[in-house]
Short mmCIF file of C-alpha atoms in Angstrom, two decimals:
data_model
loop_
_atom_site.label_atom_id
_atom_site.label_comp_id
_atom_site.label_asym_id
_atom_site.label_seq_id
_atom_site.Cartn_x
_atom_site.Cartn_y
_atom_site.Cartn_z
CA UNK A 880 7.01 16.72 16.36
CA UNK A 881 9.88 19.01 15.43
CA UNK A 882 10.71 17.11 12.26
CA UNK A 883 10.05 19.76 9.61
CA UNK A 884 13.75 20.21 8.82
CA UNK A 885 14.38 16.45 8.46
CA UNK A 886 11.19 14.79 7.21
CA UNK A 887 8.71 15.51 4.44
CA UNK A 888 5.20 14.28 5.13
CA UNK A 889 4.08 14.19 1.50
CA UNK A 890 0.39 13.65 2.18
CA UNK A 891 -1.66 12.60 -0.82
CA UNK A 892 -0.37 12.92 -4.35
CA UNK A 893 -2.01 12.63 -7.73
CA UNK A 894 1.10 11.10 -9.30
CA UNK A 895 3.01 8.92 -6.86
CA UNK A 896 5.38 8.08 -9.71
CA UNK A 897 6.74 11.62 -9.28
CA UNK A 898 6.96 11.45 -5.47
CA UNK A 899 8.71 8.13 -4.82
CA UNK A 900 11.89 8.88 -6.80
CA UNK A 901 12.47 12.03 -4.71
CA UNK A 902 12.47 10.04 -1.47
CA UNK A 903 15.67 8.81 0.11
CA UNK A 904 13.68 6.11 1.93
CA UNK A 905 10.05 5.08 1.45
CA UNK A 906 8.46 3.76 4.64
CA UNK A 907 5.31 1.65 4.48
CA UNK A 908 3.97 1.07 7.99
CA UNK A 909 0.85 -1.04 7.38
CA UNK A 910 -0.69 -3.24 10.04
CA UNK A 911 -2.63 -5.21 7.43
CA UNK A 912 -2.08 -5.64 3.72
CA UNK A 913 -3.36 -7.81 0.90
CA UNK A 914 -1.24 -7.31 -2.17
CA UNK A 915 1.04 -4.32 -1.44
CA UNK A 916 0.52 -2.17 -4.54
CA UNK A 917 2.11 0.88 -2.89
CA UNK A 918 5.26 -1.13 -2.12
CA UNK A 919 5.48 -2.31 -5.73
CA UNK A 920 4.99 1.26 -7.00
CA UNK A 921 7.85 2.38 -4.76
CA UNK A 922 9.96 -0.53 -6.02
CA UNK A 923 9.49 0.62 -9.63
CA UNK A 924 10.82 4.05 -8.67
CA UNK A 925 14.10 2.60 -7.41
CA UNK A 926 13.55 3.87 -3.88
CA UNK A 927 14.96 2.11 -0.83
CA UNK A 928 12.01 0.68 1.08
CA UNK A 929 11.31 -0.12 4.71
CA UNK A 930 8.00 -1.91 5.18
CA UNK A 931 6.13 -3.86 7.80
CA UNK A 932 6.07 -7.62 7.33
CA UNK A 933 2.33 -8.04 6.79
CA UNK A 934 0.20 -9.67 4.12
CA UNK A 935 1.99 -10.04 0.80
CA UNK A 936 4.76 -7.53 1.52
CA UNK A 937 7.45 -10.16 2.13
CA UNK A 938 6.59 -11.94 -1.10
CA UNK A 939 6.54 -8.72 -3.13
CA UNK A 940 9.67 -7.08 -1.77
CA UNK A 941 11.80 -10.21 -1.30
CA UNK A 942 15.41 -9.35 -0.45
CA UNK A 943 15.14 -5.90 -2.06
CA UNK A 944 13.93 -4.03 1.02
CA UNK A 945 13.97 -3.99 4.80
CA UNK A 946 11.12 -5.69 6.64
CA UNK A 947 10.16 -4.89 10.22
CA UNK A 948 7.45 -6.26 12.47
CA UNK A 949 4.07 -4.56 12.46
CA UNK A 950 3.29 -2.52 15.58
CA UNK A 951 7.01 -1.88 16.13
CA UNK A 952 7.62 1.85 15.68
CA UNK A 953 11.08 1.63 17.25
CA UNK A 954 12.12 -1.10 14.78
CA UNK A 955 10.73 0.96 11.90
CA UNK A 956 12.62 4.05 13.07
CA UNK A 957 15.85 2.08 13.46
CA UNK A 958 15.59 0.62 9.95
CA UNK A 959 14.85 4.03 8.41
CA UNK A 960 17.72 5.65 10.31
CA UNK A 961 20.18 2.95 9.23
CA UNK A 962 19.24 3.45 5.59
CA UNK A 963 19.47 7.23 5.86
CA UNK A 964 23.00 6.86 7.24
CA UNK A 965 24.10 4.58 4.38
CA UNK A 966 23.76 6.13 0.91
CA UNK A 967 25.47 3.15 -0.75
CA UNK A 968 23.05 0.68 0.82
CA UNK A 969 20.12 2.89 -0.23
CA UNK A 970 21.32 2.99 -3.84
CA UNK A 971 22.00 -0.74 -3.95
CA UNK A 972 18.69 -1.60 -2.32
CA UNK A 973 16.76 0.81 -4.56
CA UNK A 974 18.34 -0.66 -7.69
CA UNK A 975 17.54 -4.18 -6.48
CA UNK A 976 13.94 -3.18 -5.77
CA UNK A 977 13.52 -1.70 -9.25
CA UNK A 978 15.04 -4.78 -10.89
CA UNK A 979 12.74 -7.06 -8.86
CA UNK A 980 9.69 -5.00 -9.84
CA UNK A 981 10.67 -5.10 -13.52
CA UNK A 982 11.17 -8.87 -13.30
CA UNK A 983 8.01 -9.77 -11.43
CA UNK A 984 5.38 -7.03 -11.64
CA UNK A 985 5.05 -5.74 -15.19
CA UNK A 986 1.85 -6.09 -17.19
CA UNK A 987 3.67 -8.44 -19.56
CA UNK A 988 4.67 -10.69 -16.66
CA UNK A 989 1.09 -10.81 -15.36
CA UNK A 990 -0.28 -11.68 -18.81
CA UNK A 991 2.39 -14.36 -19.28
CA UNK A 992 1.57 -15.88 -15.88
CA UNK A 993 -2.17 -15.94 -16.64
CA UNK A 994 -1.49 -17.49 -20.04
CA UNK A 995 0.73 -20.12 -18.41
CA UNK A 996 -1.99 -20.94 -15.87
CA UNK A 997 -4.59 -21.29 -18.62
CA UNK A 998 -2.26 -23.57 -20.57
CA UNK A 999 -1.85 -25.82 -17.54
CA UNK A 1000 -5.60 -25.86 -16.95
CA UNK A 1001 -6.39 -26.60 -20.58
CA UNK A 1002 -4.24 -29.73 -20.53
CA UNK A 1003 -5.54 -31.39 -17.37
CA UNK A 1004 -6.57 -34.97 -18.28
CA UNK A 1005 -10.30 -35.68 -17.94
CA UNK A 1006 -9.67 -38.86 -15.92
CA UNK A 1007 -8.00 -36.96 -13.09
CA UNK A 1008 -11.16 -35.03 -12.25
CA UNK A 1009 -14.07 -36.33 -10.17
CA UNK A 1010 -17.54 -36.61 -11.71
CA UNK A 1011 -19.49 -33.33 -11.71
CA UNK A 1012 -23.09 -32.28 -12.10
CA UNK A 1013 -24.13 -31.47 -15.69
CA UNK A 1014 -23.99 -27.67 -15.21
CA UNK A 1015 -20.47 -27.85 -13.75
CA UNK A 1016 -19.37 -30.08 -16.64
CA UNK A 1017 -20.74 -27.60 -19.20
CA UNK A 1018 -19.06 -24.70 -17.43
CA UNK A 1019 -15.77 -26.61 -17.24
CA UNK A 1020 -15.93 -27.33 -20.98
CA UNK A 1021 -16.49 -23.63 -21.72
CA UNK A 1022 -13.67 -22.72 -19.37
CA UNK A 1023 -11.31 -25.17 -21.07
CA UNK A 1024 -12.17 -23.67 -24.49
CA UNK A 1025 -11.53 -20.20 -23.08
CA UNK A 1026 -8.30 -21.38 -21.47
CA UNK A 1027 -7.09 -22.83 -24.77
CA UNK A 1028 -7.95 -19.61 -26.59
CA UNK A 1029 -6.20 -17.47 -23.97
CA UNK A 1030 -3.11 -19.67 -24.11
CA UNK A 1031 -3.06 -19.15 -27.87
CA UNK A 1032 -3.35 -15.39 -27.28
CA UNK A 1033 -6.69 -15.04 -29.07
CA UNK A 1034 -9.03 -14.06 -26.23
CA UNK A 1035 -9.61 -10.82 -24.37
CA UNK A 1036 -10.68 -10.06 -20.83
CA UNK A 1037 -14.16 -9.20 -22.10
CA UNK A 1038 -14.42 -12.77 -23.48
CA UNK A 1039 -13.64 -14.14 -20.02
CA UNK A 1040 -16.18 -11.82 -18.38
CA UNK A 1041 -18.74 -12.87 -20.99
CA UNK A 1042 -18.18 -16.52 -20.08
CA UNK A 1043 -19.12 -15.89 -16.46
CA UNK A 1044 -22.06 -13.67 -17.43
CA UNK A 1045 -23.44 -16.42 -19.69
CA UNK A 1046 -23.08 -18.91 -16.84
CA UNK A 1047 -24.87 -16.58 -14.43
CA UNK A 1048 -27.72 -16.01 -16.93
CA UNK A 1049 -28.14 -19.76 -17.47
CA UNK A 1050 -28.63 -20.23 -13.72
CA UNK A 1051 -31.27 -17.47 -13.36
#
């Protein structure tokens, strides 16, 4: 390709946290994506990111990166080139990406969001739910107890897993 003087094809790396910060631009050219963990990892590094607009990439990156259509190599190349030609934009975009990652994707944020969801679920009035079979009612009661405990910060993931294992055993 004749790019050896201009581009580093990093290949695989054991510690991506050491690779991303060295990049001037991180390009993620997926054609399909669920939750874009690699994009979020790059965001934490403060790198400027160009990514394809697939799956959850738009939601994760927000305004802190450049999105291009999937299957559009020319659009991807143009976006990368524009960022390479603009060091100020790269720095600004990288800082915005890091700030967004710190705001939305830390372990503390995930735990807080789960706790908030459990709090909402634990306070749903009984009258708003349709009648259920006895097994579903028993499972819902256990889930509500677990939700209340999680919202109080007294349960662990293993407690939640145990709840589903007990349910599975009761059905066998």
